[in-house]
Amino acid sequence: MKYAFLFLSAVLLFVTSRAQTTVLPVQQFSKALSAPAEKTILDVRTPDEYTSGHIAGSVNINWNDSSFGEKAQLLPTNLPVYVYCLSGGRSAKAAAYLRGQGFKQVYEMEGGMMKWRAAKLPEEKAAAGKEGLTKANFEKALNTDKIVLVDFYAEWCGPCKKMEPYLKEIAREKQATVTVLRIDVDKNQELADALKIDALPVLHIYKKGALQWSHLGYITKDNVVANLK
């Protein structure tokens, strides 16, 4: 009886693990997409993000849209689903939802489109016209006697939103000595790629054009201010 119970537990564990989402590094994700087998490639970013550049053959269902569930029901549950967003947060939530709806083969792209672009993998681009800040203009903005605090963010990024109020406070409180430059990576993809920004939030501190300090992830105001010296 004991061995039968252990065997049943092992089987259940195996079945459960098979149903769980597999997170794939971008190169492995790309290789899986190139295989001839039928599949669904799901981009869960906003329509604007999708238009600005996406993986060929992907369909766009916005995770933040109230109709996500209704639209996801139209996807074939018997096919593997490869899910991605910009950095991995939304795709993780969407993948968990899909598992709950009976999708057995759900794969996430680790790091999202930021890692995909950092790896120079191909994407379909929209027509020119949203180029954002050029690297030359970015470097010109650093050419100042003030300290330049650069905040790389996105509207969908939770930690970015949490940091935004105190970054605006720093801009007001230290305006005589510090310039705070906030850059939306969704609108400045080429610059983010050139500076190797492949995760968010990222803060940089420049002095006379030279990078002096950088930080990835959430950080408190006090810790940022301590580096503005």
PDB file of N, CA, C and O in Angstrom, residues 47-124:
ATOM      1  N   PRO A  47      -1.174  46.875 -27.921  1.00  0.00           N
ATOM      2  CA  PRO A  47      -1.121  47.016 -29.383  1.00  0.00           C
ATOM      3  C   PRO A  47      -0.015  47.961 -29.851  1.00  0.00           C
ATOM      4  O   PRO A  47       0.616  47.698 -30.882  1.00  0.00           O
ATOM      5  N   ASP A  48       0.226  49.040 -29.119  1.00  0.00           N
ATOM      6  CA  ASP A  48       1.295  49.968 -29.503  1.00  0.00           C
ATOM      7  C   ASP A  48       2.657  49.291 -29.436  1.00  0.00           C
ATOM      8  O   ASP A  48       3.505  49.480 -30.323  1.00  0.00           O
ATOM      9  N   GLU A  49       2.879  48.507 -28.375  1.00  0.00           N
ATOM     10  CA  GLU A  49       4.143  47.776 -28.255  1.00  0.00           C
ATOM     11  C   GLU A  49       4.291  46.782 -29.391  1.00  0.00           C
ATOM     12  O   GLU A  49       5.375  46.627 -29.969  1.00  0.00           O
ATOM     13  N   TYR A  50       3.207  46.092 -29.693  1.00  0.00           N
ATOM     14  CA  TYR A  50       3.224  45.085 -30.755  1.00  0.00           C
ATOM     15  C   TYR A  50       3.558  45.735 -32.096  1.00  0.00           C
ATOM     16  O   TYR A  50       4.382  45.220 -32.862  1.00  0.00           O
ATOM     17  N   THR A  51       2.940  46.886 -32.365  1.00  0.00           N
ATOM     18  CA  THR A  51       3.171  47.587 -33.632  1.00  0.00           C
ATOM     19  C   THR A  51       4.618  48.041 -33.769  1.00  0.00           C
ATOM     20  O   THR A  51       5.185  48.042 -34.858  1.00  0.00           O
ATOM     21  N   SER A  52       5.225  48.398 -32.636  1.00  0.00           N
ATOM     22  CA  SER A  52       6.595  48.922 -32.688  1.00  0.00           C
ATOM     23  C   SER A  52       7.626  47.843 -32.991  1.00  0.00           C
ATOM     24  O   SER A  52       8.782  48.147 -33.281  1.00  0.00           O
ATOM     25  N   GLY A  53       7.236  46.583 -32.935  1.00  0.00           N
ATOM     26  CA  GLY A  53       8.151  45.491 -33.248  1.00  0.00           C
ATOM     27  C   GLY A  53       7.727  44.213 -32.544  1.00  0.00           C
ATOM     28  O   GLY A  53       7.480  44.223 -31.336  1.00  0.00           O
ATOM     29  N   HIS A  54       7.618  43.111 -33.297  1.00  0.00           N
ATOM     30  CA  HIS A  54       7.155  41.858 -32.708  1.00  0.00           C
ATOM     31  C   HIS A  54       7.767  40.676 -33.447  1.00  0.00           C
ATOM     32  O   HIS A  54       8.367  40.831 -34.512  1.00  0.00           O
ATOM     33  N   ILE A  55       7.627  39.503 -32.871  1.00  0.00           N
ATOM     34  CA  ILE A  55       8.126  38.277 -33.492  1.00  0.00           C
ATOM     35  C   ILE A  55       7.193  37.880 -34.639  1.00  0.00           C
ATOM     36  O   ILE A  55       5.964  37.905 -34.496  1.00  0.00           O
ATOM     37  N   ALA A  56       7.781  37.547 -35.752  1.00  0.00           N
ATOM     38  CA  ALA A  56       6.994  37.181 -36.934  1.00  0.00           C
ATOM     39  C   ALA A  56       6.063  36.016 -36.630  1.00  0.00           C
ATOM     40  O   ALA A  56       6.450  35.037 -35.986  1.00  0.00           O
ATOM     41  N   GLY A  57       4.821  36.147 -37.080  1.00  0.00           N
ATOM     42  CA  GLY A  57       3.845  35.088 -36.913  1.00  0.00           C
ATOM     43  C   GLY A  57       3.095  35.114 -35.595  1.00  0.00           C
ATOM     44  O   GLY A  57       2.235  34.259 -35.355  1.00  0.00           O
ATOM     45  N   SER A  58       3.412  36.079 -34.752  1.00  0.00           N
ATOM     46  CA  SER A  58       2.747  36.133 -33.446  1.00  0.00           C
ATOM     47  C   SER A  58       1.390  36.817 -33.540  1.00  0.00           C
ATOM     48  O   SER A  58       1.143  37.635 -34.421  1.00  0.00           O
ATOM     49  N   VAL A  59       0.511  36.433 -32.622  1.00  0.00           N
ATOM     50  CA  VAL A  59      -0.785  37.098 -32.493  1.00  0.00           C
ATOM     51  C   VAL A  59      -0.741  37.947 -31.228  1.00  0.00           C
ATOM     52  O   VAL A  59      -0.062  37.601 -30.258  1.00  0.00           O
ATOM     53  N   ASN A  60      -1.451  39.053 -31.235  1.00  0.00           N
ATOM     54  CA  ASN A  60      -1.406  39.998 -30.121  1.00  0.00           C
ATOM     55  C   ASN A  60      -2.715  39.983 -29.336  1.00  0.00           C
ATOM     56  O   ASN A  60      -3.763  40.310 -29.863  1.00  0.00           O
ATOM     57  N   ILE A  61      -2.626  39.571 -28.070  1.00  0.00           N
ATOM     58  CA  ILE A  61      -3.757  39.684 -27.141  1.00  0.00           C
ATOM     59  C   ILE A  61      -3.224  40.377 -25.896  1.00  0.00           C
ATOM     60  O   ILE A  61      -2.401  39.817 -25.166  1.00  0.00           O
ATOM     61  N   ASN A  62      -3.669  41.580 -25.669  1.00  0.00           N
ATOM     62  CA  ASN A  62      -3.161  42.422 -24.585  1.00  0.00           C
ATOM     63  C   ASN A  62      -3.553  41.850 -23.219  1.00  0.00           C
ATOM     64  O   ASN A  62      -4.728  41.775 -22.878  1.00  0.00           O
ATOM     65  N   TRP A  63      -2.548  41.467 -22.420  1.00  0.00           N
ATOM     66  CA  TRP A  63      -2.830  40.908 -21.094  1.00  0.00           C
ATOM     67  C   TRP A  63      -3.579  41.902 -20.215  1.00  0.00           C
ATOM     68  O   TRP A  63      -4.422  41.510 -19.402  1.00  0.00           O
ATOM     69  N   ASN A  64      -3.307  43.184 -20.381  1.00  0.00           N
ATOM     70  CA  ASN A  64      -3.927  44.205 -19.546  1.00  0.00           C
ATOM     71  C   ASN A  64      -5.332  44.591 -20.004  1.00  0.00           C
ATOM     72  O   ASN A  64      -5.975  45.437 -19.377  1.00  0.00           O
ATOM     73  N   ASP A  65      -5.785  43.999 -21.086  1.00  0.00           N
ATOM     74  CA  ASP A  65      -7.127  44.291 -21.588  1.00  0.00           C
ATOM     75  C   ASP A  65      -8.148  43.371 -20.914  1.00  0.00           C
ATOM     76  O   ASP A  65      -7.885  42.184 -20.709  1.00  0.00           O
ATOM     77  N   SER A  66      -9.302  43.915 -20.583  1.00  0.00           N
ATOM     78  CA  SER A  66     -10.334  43.126 -19.897  1.00  0.00           C
ATOM     79  C   SER A  66     -10.851  41.969 -20.746  1.00  0.00           C
ATOM     80  O   SER A  66     -11.455  41.028 -20.228  1.00  0.00           O
ATOM     81  N   SER A  67     -10.618  42.033 -22.042  1.00  0.00           N
ATOM     82  CA  SER A  67     -11.115  40.969 -22.936  1.00  0.00           C
ATOM     83  C   SER A  67     -10.081  39.867 -23.163  1.00  0.00           C
ATOM     84  O   SER A  67     -10.286  39.002 -24.015  1.00  0.00           O
ATOM     85  N   PHE A  68      -8.976  39.874 -22.407  1.00  0.00           N
ATOM     86  CA  PHE A  68      -7.928  38.877 -22.640  1.00  0.00           C
ATOM     87  C   PHE A  68      -8.485  37.459 -22.557  1.00  0.00           C
ATOM     88  O   PHE A  68      -8.241  36.626 -23.428  1.00  0.00           O
ATOM     89  N   GLY A  69      -9.226  37.172 -21.480  1.00  0.00           N
ATOM     90  CA  GLY A  69      -9.755  35.825 -21.296  1.00  0.00           C
ATOM     91  C   GLY A  69     -10.660  35.387 -22.419  1.00  0.00           C
ATOM     92  O   GLY A  69     -10.564  34.250 -22.913  1.00  0.00           O
ATOM     93  N   GLU A  70     -11.520  36.290 -22.848  1.00  0.00           N
ATOM     94  CA  GLU A  70     -12.454  35.979 -23.937  1.00  0.00           C
ATOM     95  C   GLU A  70     -11.712  35.661 -25.226  1.00  0.00           C
ATOM     96  O   GLU A  70     -12.049  34.700 -25.937  1.00  0.00           O
ATOM     97  N   LYS A  71     -10.676  36.454 -25.518  1.00  0.00           N
ATOM     98  CA  LYS A  71      -9.911  36.237 -26.751  1.00  0.00           C
ATOM     99  C   LYS A  71      -9.038  34.981 -26.650  1.00  0.00           C
ATOM    100  O   LYS A  71      -8.863  34.264 -27.639  1.00  0.00           O
ATOM    101  N   ALA A  72      -8.497  34.730 -25.461  1.00  0.00           N
ATOM    102  CA  ALA A  72      -7.632  33.563 -25.282  1.00  0.00           C
ATOM    103  C   ALA A  72      -8.399  32.267 -25.491  1.00  0.00           C
ATOM    104  O   ALA A  72      -7.821  31.244 -25.895  1.00  0.00           O
ATOM    105  N   GLN A  73      -9.703  32.279 -25.222  1.00  0.00           N
ATOM    106  CA  GLN A  73     -10.530  31.085 -25.407  1.00  0.00           C
ATOM    107  C   GLN A  73     -10.599  30.660 -26.871  1.00  0.00           C
ATOM    108  O   GLN A  73     -10.948  29.517 -27.181  1.00  0.00           O
ATOM    109  N   LEU A  74     -10.262  31.569 -27.775  1.00  0.00           N
ATOM    110  CA  LEU A  74     -10.300  31.257 -29.199  1.00  0.00           C
ATOM    111  C   LEU A  74      -9.040  30.526 -29.660  1.00  0.00           C
ATOM    112  O   LEU A  74      -8.990  30.012 -30.781  1.00  0.00           O
ATOM    113  N   LEU A  75      -8.012  30.474 -28.800  1.00  0.00           N
ATOM    114  CA  LEU A  75      -6.775  29.789 -29.166  1.00  0.00           C
ATOM    115  C   LEU A  75      -6.949  28.282 -29.016  1.00  0.00           C
ATOM    116  O   LEU A  75      -7.614  27.819 -28.092  1.00  0.00           O
ATOM    117  N   PRO A  76      -6.343  27.494 -29.903  1.00  0.00           N
ATOM    118  CA  PRO A  76      -6.452  26.030 -29.802  1.00  0.00           C
ATOM    119  C   PRO A  76      -5.668  25.491 -28.608  1.00  0.00           C
ATOM    120  O   PRO A  76      -4.465  25.716 -28.486  1.00  0.00           O
ATOM    121  N   THR A  77      -6.335  24.790 -27.716  1.00  0.00           N
ATOM    122  CA  THR A  77      -5.692  24.285 -26.501  1.00  0.00           C
ATOM    123  C   THR A  77      -4.771  23.099 -26.775  1.00  0.00           C
ATOM    124  O   THR A  77      -3.944  22.747 -25.931  1.00  0.00           O
ATOM    125  N   ASN A  78      -4.904  22.489 -27.959  1.00  0.00           N
ATOM    126  CA  ASN A  78      -4.098  21.302 -28.267  1.00  0.00           C
ATOM    127  C   ASN A  78      -2.734  21.650 -28.852  1.00  0.00           C
ATOM    128  O   ASN A  78      -1.893  20.773 -29.034  1.00  0.00           O
ATOM    129  N   LEU A  79      -2.496  22.937 -29.134  1.00  0.00           N
ATOM    130  CA  LEU A  79      -1.208  23.344 -29.708  1.00  0.00           C
ATOM    131  C   LEU A  79      -0.314  23.962 -28.644  1.00  0.00           C
ATOM    132  O   LEU A  79      -0.802  24.597 -27.701  1.00  0.00           O
ATOM    133  N   PRO A  80       1.013  23.814 -28.785  1.00  0.00           N
ATOM    134  CA  PRO A  80       1.915  24.510 -27.876  1.00  0.00           C
ATOM    135  C   PRO A  80       1.739  26.026 -28.024  1.00  0.00           C
ATOM    136  O   PRO A  80       1.517  26.520 -29.137  1.00  0.00           O
ATOM    137  N   VAL A  81       1.826  26.739 -26.919  1.00  0.00           N
ATOM    138  CA  VAL A  81       1.706  28.197 -26.939  1.00  0.00           C
ATOM    139  C   VAL A  81       3.018  28.791 -26.433  1.00  0.00           C
ATOM    140  O   VAL A  81       3.481  28.453 -25.337  1.00  0.00           O
ATOM    141  N   TYR A  82       3.597  29.678 -27.234  1.00  0.00           N
ATOM    142  CA  TYR A  82       4.838  30.361 -26.874  1.00  0.00           C
ATOM    143  C   TYR A  82       4.490  31.818 -26.559  1.00  0.00           C
ATOM    144  O   TYR A  82       4.072  32.563 -27.447  1.00  0.00           O
ATOM    145  N   VAL A  83       4.641  32.191 -25.291  1.00  0.00           N
ATOM    146  CA  VAL A  83       4.165  33.486 -24.815  1.00  0.00           C
ATOM    147  C   VAL A  83       5.336  34.413 -24.520  1.00  0.00           C
ATOM    148  O   VAL A  83       6.352  33.991 -23.949  1.00  0.00           O
ATOM    149  N   TYR A  84       5.165  35.680 -24.879  1.00  0.00           N
ATOM    150  CA  TYR A  84       6.199  36.662 -24.536  1.00  0.00           C
ATOM    151  C   TYR A  84       5.587  38.047 -24.335  1.00  0.00           C
ATOM    152  O   TYR A  84       4.480  38.340 -24.795  1.00  0.00           O
ATOM    153  N   CYS A  85       6.337  38.897 -23.615  1.00  0.00           N
ATOM    154  CA  CYS A  85       5.962  40.312 -23.462  1.00  0.00           C
ATOM    155  C   CYS A  85       7.248  41.119 -23.607  1.00  0.00           C
ATOM    156  O   CYS A  85       8.125  40.715 -24.379  1.00  0.00           O
ATOM    157  N   LEU A  86       7.396  42.212 -22.907  1.00  0.00           N
ATOM    158  CA  LEU A  86       8.615  43.010 -23.061  1.00  0.00           C
ATOM    159  C   LEU A  86       9.747  42.506 -22.170  1.00  0.00           C
ATOM    160  O   LEU A  86      10.885  42.407 -22.613  1.00  0.00           O
ATOM    161  N   SER A  87       9.434  42.170 -20.915  1.00  0.00           N
ATOM    162  CA  SER A  87      10.510  41.721 -20.031  1.00  0.00           C
ATOM    163  C   SER A  87      10.194  40.447 -19.265  1.00  0.00           C
ATOM    164  O   SER A  87      11.054  39.926 -18.568  1.00  0.00           O
ATOM    165  N   GLY A  88       8.994  39.906 -19.387  1.00  0.00           N
ATOM    166  CA  GLY A  88       8.679  38.625 -18.776  1.00  0.00           C
ATOM    167  C   GLY A  88       7.587  38.634 -17.722  1.00  0.00           C
ATOM    168  O   GLY A  88       7.023  37.591 -17.400  1.00  0.00           O
ATOM    169  N   GLY A  89       7.264  39.799 -17.175  1.00  0.00           N
ATOM    170  CA  GLY A  89       6.273  39.879 -16.114  1.00  0.00           C
ATOM    171  C   GLY A  89       4.863  39.534 -16.562  1.00  0.00           C
ATOM    172  O   GLY A  89       4.189  38.684 -15.973  1.00  0.00           O
ATOM    173  N   ARG A  90       4.419  40.182 -17.623  1.00  0.00           N
ATOM    174  CA  ARG A  90       3.060  39.934 -18.110  1.00  0.00           C
ATOM    175  C   ARG A  90       2.915  38.551 -18.721  1.00  0.00           C
ATOM    176  O   ARG A  90       1.877  37.893 -18.579  1.00  0.00           O
ATOM    177  N   SER A  91       3.961  38.077 -19.389  1.00  0.00           N
ATOM    178  CA  SER A  91       3.877  36.756 -20.001  1.00  0.00           C
ATOM    179  C   SER A  91       3.777  35.667 -18.931  1.00  0.00           C
ATOM    180  O   SER A  91       3.109  34.649 -19.133  1.00  0.00           O
ATOM    181  N   ALA A  92       4.413  35.869 -17.773  1.00  0.00           N
ATOM    182  CA  ALA A  92       4.316  34.896 -16.680  1.00  0.00           C
ATOM    183  C   ALA A  92       2.872  34.805 -16.182  1.00  0.00           C
ATOM    184  O   ALA A  92       2.345  33.703 -15.935  1.00  0.00           O
ATOM    185  N   LYS A  93       2.215  35.949 -16.037  1.00  0.00           N
ATOM    186  CA  LYS A  93       0.823  35.962 -15.582  1.00  0.00           C
ATOM    187  C   LYS A  93      -0.097  35.341 -16.638  1.00  0.00           C
ATOM    188  O   LYS A  93      -1.009  34.572 -16.309  1.00  0.00           O
ATOM    189  N   ALA A  94       0.155  35.693 -17.888  1.00  0.00           N
ATOM    190  CA  ALA A  94      -0.674  35.146 -18.967  1.00  0.00           C
ATOM    191  C   ALA A  94      -0.497  33.637 -19.073  1.00  0.00           C
ATOM    192  O   ALA A  94      -1.472  32.891 -19.280  1.00  0.00           O
ATOM    193  N   ALA A  95       0.738  33.167 -18.920  1.00  0.00           N
ATOM    194  CA  ALA A  95       1.002  31.733 -18.999  1.00  0.00           C
ATOM    195  C   ALA A  95       0.292  30.986 -17.874  1.00  0.00           C
ATOM    196  O   ALA A  95      -0.278  29.909 -18.084  1.00  0.00           O
ATOM    197  N   ALA A  96       0.313  31.549 -16.671  1.00  0.00           N
ATOM    198  CA  ALA A  96      -0.375  30.920 -15.538  1.00  0.00           C
ATOM    199  C   ALA A  96      -1.881  30.845 -15.811  1.00  0.00           C
ATOM    200  O   ALA A  96      -2.529  29.842 -15.503  1.00  0.00           O
ATOM    201  N   TYR A  97      -2.408  31.905 -16.396  1.00  0.00           N
ATOM    202  CA  TYR A  97      -3.838  31.915 -16.732  1.00  0.00           C
ATOM    203  C   TYR A  97      -4.158  30.821 -17.749  1.00  0.00           C
ATOM    204  O   TYR A  97      -5.142  30.093 -17.601  1.00  0.00           O
ATOM    205  N   LEU A  98      -3.319  30.707 -18.776  1.00  0.00           N
ATOM    206  CA  LEU A  98      -3.558  29.713 -19.820  1.00  0.00           C
ATOM    207  C   LEU A  98      -3.502  28.301 -19.259  1.00  0.00           C
ATOM    208  O   LEU A  98      -4.305  27.443 -19.637  1.00  0.00           O
ATOM    209  N   ARG A  99      -2.578  28.046 -18.352  1.00  0.00           N
ATOM    210  CA  ARG A  99      -2.523  26.724 -17.721  1.00  0.00           C
ATOM    211  C   ARG A  99      -3.838  26.418 -16.998  1.00  0.00           C
ATOM    212  O   ARG A  99      -4.351  25.312 -17.051  1.00  0.00           O
ATOM    213  N   GLY A 100      -4.344  27.445 -16.325  1.00  0.00           N
ATOM    214  CA  GLY A 100      -5.603  27.270 -15.612  1.00  0.00           C
ATOM    215  C   GLY A 100      -6.779  27.018 -16.524  1.00  0.00           C
ATOM    216  O   GLY A 100      -7.810  26.491 -16.096  1.00  0.00           O
ATOM    217  N   GLN A 101      -6.627  27.388 -17.796  1.00  0.00           N
ATOM    218  CA  GLN A 101      -7.692  27.184 -18.778  1.00  0.00           C
ATOM    219  C   GLN A 101      -7.527  25.894 -19.578  1.00  0.00           C
ATOM    220  O   GLN A 101      -8.245  25.669 -20.545  1.00  0.00           O
ATOM    221  N   GLY A 102      -6.560  25.083 -19.187  1.00  0.00           N
ATOM    222  CA  GLY A 102      -6.410  23.778 -19.826  1.00  0.00           C
ATOM    223  C   GLY A 102      -5.321  23.662 -20.874  1.00  0.00           C
ATOM    224  O   GLY A 102      -5.172  22.604 -21.485  1.00  0.00           O
ATOM    225  N   PHE A 103      -4.537  24.717 -21.088  1.00  0.00           N
ATOM    226  CA  PHE A 103      -3.419  24.636 -22.033  1.00  0.00           C
ATOM    227  C   PHE A 103      -2.284  23.860 -21.354  1.00  0.00           C
ATOM    228  O   PHE A 103      -1.799  24.266 -20.292  1.00  0.00           O
ATOM    229  N   LYS A 104      -1.855  22.770 -21.965  1.00  0.00           N
ATOM    230  CA  LYS A 104      -0.862  21.896 -21.336  1.00  0.00           C
ATOM    231  C   LYS A 104       0.570  22.236 -21.722  1.00  0.00           C
ATOM    232  O   LYS A 104       1.505  21.945 -20.987  1.00  0.00           O
ATOM    233  N   GLN A 105       0.767  22.827 -22.899  1.00  0.00           N
ATOM    234  CA  GLN A 105       2.126  23.145 -23.369  1.00  0.00           C
ATOM    235  C   GLN A 105       2.252  24.662 -23.510  1.00  0.00           C
ATOM    236  O   GLN A 105       1.937  25.220 -24.561  1.00  0.00           O
ATOM    237  N   VAL A 106       2.702  25.300 -22.453  1.00  0.00           N
ATOM    238  CA  VAL A 106       2.842  26.756 -22.442  1.00  0.00           C
ATOM    239  C   VAL A 106       4.289  27.097 -22.138  1.00  0.00           C
ATOM    240  O   VAL A 106       4.829  26.677 -21.115  1.00  0.00           O
ATOM    241  N   TYR A 107       4.913  27.864 -23.014  1.00  0.00           N
ATOM    242  CA  TYR A 107       6.324  28.205 -22.872  1.00  0.00           C
ATOM    243  C   TYR A 107       6.489  29.720 -22.829  1.00  0.00           C
ATOM    244  O   TYR A 107       5.946  30.431 -23.667  1.00  0.00           O
ATOM    245  N   GLU A 108       7.238  30.192 -21.860  1.00  0.00           N
ATOM    246  CA  GLU A 108       7.509  31.629 -21.734  1.00  0.00           C
ATOM    247  C   GLU A 108       8.899  31.957 -22.264  1.00  0.00           C
ATOM    248  O   GLU A 108       9.824  31.147 -22.137  1.00  0.00           O
ATOM    249  N   MET A 109       9.049  33.159 -22.814  1.00  0.00           N
ATOM    250  CA  MET A 109      10.369  33.620 -23.227  1.00  0.00           C
ATOM    251  C   MET A 109      11.014  34.389 -22.071  1.00  0.00           C
ATOM    252  O   MET A 109      10.492  35.410 -21.621  1.00  0.00           O
ATOM    253  N   GLU A 110      12.113  33.892 -21.598  1.00  0.00           N
ATOM    254  CA  GLU A 110      12.808  34.515 -20.477  1.00  0.00           C
ATOM    255  C   GLU A 110      13.328  35.909 -20.863  1.00  0.00           C
ATOM    256  O   GLU A 110      14.043  36.071 -21.841  1.00  0.00           O
ATOM    257  N   GLY A 111      12.931  36.907 -20.084  1.00  0.00           N
ATOM    258  CA  GLY A 111      13.418  38.266 -20.336  1.00  0.00           C
ATOM    259  C   GLY A 111      12.670  39.019 -21.411  1.00  0.00           C
ATOM    260  O   GLY A 111      12.935  40.203 -21.630  1.00  0.00           O
ATOM    261  N   GLY A 112      11.759  38.351 -22.114  1.00  0.00           N
ATOM    262  CA  GLY A 112      10.926  39.018 -23.098  1.00  0.00           C
ATOM    263  C   GLY A 112      11.672  39.653 -24.261  1.00  0.00           C
ATOM    264  O   GLY A 112      12.818  39.303 -24.575  1.00  0.00           O
ATOM    265  N   MET A 113      11.008  40.612 -24.912  1.00  0.00           N
ATOM    266  CA  MET A 113      11.575  41.253 -26.107  1.00  0.00           C
ATOM    267  C   MET A 113      12.842  42.031 -25.818  1.00  0.00           C
ATOM    268  O   MET A 113      13.655  42.247 -26.715  1.00  0.00           O
ATOM    269  N   MET A 114      13.032  42.446 -24.577  1.00  0.00           N
ATOM    270  CA  MET A 114      14.273  43.162 -24.251  1.00  0.00           C
ATOM    271  C   MET A 114      15.476  42.233 -24.428  1.00  0.00           C
ATOM    272  O   MET A 114      16.505  42.627 -24.992  1.00  0.00           O
ATOM    273  N   LYS A 115      15.359  40.991 -23.957  1.00  0.00           N
ATOM    274  CA  LYS A 115      16.433  40.019 -24.145  1.00  0.00           C
ATOM    275  C   LYS A 115      16.522  39.590 -25.607  1.00  0.00           C
ATOM    276  O   LYS A 115      17.621  39.365 -26.130  1.00  0.00           O
ATOM    277  N   TRP A 116      15.374  39.466 -26.259  1.00  0.00           N
ATOM    278  CA  TRP A 116      15.341  39.083 -27.678  1.00  0.00           C
ATOM    279  C   TRP A 116      16.110  40.113 -28.505  1.00  0.00           C
ATOM    280  O   TRP A 116      16.923  39.763 -29.355  1.00  0.00           O
ATOM    281  N   ARG A 117      15.843  41.378 -28.252  1.00  0.00           N
ATOM    282  CA  ARG A 117      16.515  42.446 -28.998  1.00  0.00           C
ATOM    283  C   ARG A 117      17.989  42.540 -28.641  1.00  0.00           C
ATOM    284  O   ARG A 117      18.834  42.808 -29.503  1.00  0.00           O
ATOM    285  N   ALA A 118      18.307  42.304 -27.369  1.00  0.00           N
ATOM    286  CA  ALA A 118      19.707  42.329 -26.962  1.00  0.00           C
ATOM    287  C   ALA A 118      20.505  41.234 -27.665  1.00  0.00           C
ATOM    288  O   ALA A 118      21.698  41.396 -27.935  1.00  0.00           O
ATOM    289  N   ALA A 119      19.834  40.131 -27.980  1.00  0.00           N
ATOM    290  CA  ALA A 119      20.473  39.020 -28.688  1.00  0.00           C
ATOM    291  C   ALA A 119      20.475  39.223 -30.206  1.00  0.00           C
ATOM    292  O   ALA A 119      20.925  38.346 -30.949  1.00  0.00           O
ATOM    293  N   LYS A 120      19.945  40.375 -30.652  1.00  0.00           N
ATOM    294  CA  LYS A 120      19.907  40.707 -32.090  1.00  0.00           C
ATOM    295  C   LYS A 120      19.092  39.705 -32.907  1.00  0.00           C
ATOM    296  O   LYS A 120      19.395  39.436 -34.073  1.00  0.00           O
ATOM    297  N   LEU A 121      18.052  39.172 -32.311  1.00  0.00           N
ATOM    298  CA  LEU A 121      17.195  38.233 -33.034  1.00  0.00           C
ATOM    299  C   LEU A 121      16.182  39.007 -33.876  1.00  0.00           C
ATOM    300  O   LEU A 121      15.833  40.142 -33.544  1.00  0.00           O
ATOM    301  N   PRO A 122      15.683  38.413 -34.948  1.00  0.00           N
ATOM    302  CA  PRO A 122      14.843  39.164 -35.892  1.00  0.00           C
ATOM    303  C   PRO A 122      13.449  39.461 -35.346  1.00  0.00           C
ATOM    304  O   PRO A 122      12.893  38.692 -34.563  1.00  0.00           O
ATOM    305  N   GLU A 123      12.911  40.583 -35.781  1.00  0.00           N
ATOM    306  CA  GLU A 123      11.537  40.946 -35.447  1.00  0.00           C
ATOM    307  C   GLU A 123      10.943  41.741 -36.595  1.00  0.00           C
ATOM    308  O   GLU A 123      11.670  42.320 -37.398  1.00  0.00           O
ATOM    309  N   GLU A 124       9.642  41.732 -36.666  1.00  0.00           N
ATOM    310  CA  GLU A 124       8.961  42.532 -37.675  1.00  0.00           C
ATOM    311  C   GLU A 124       8.777  43.941 -37.133  1.00  0.00           C
ATOM    312  O   GLU A 124       8.264  44.124 -36.034  1.00  0.00           O
TER     313      GLU A 124
END
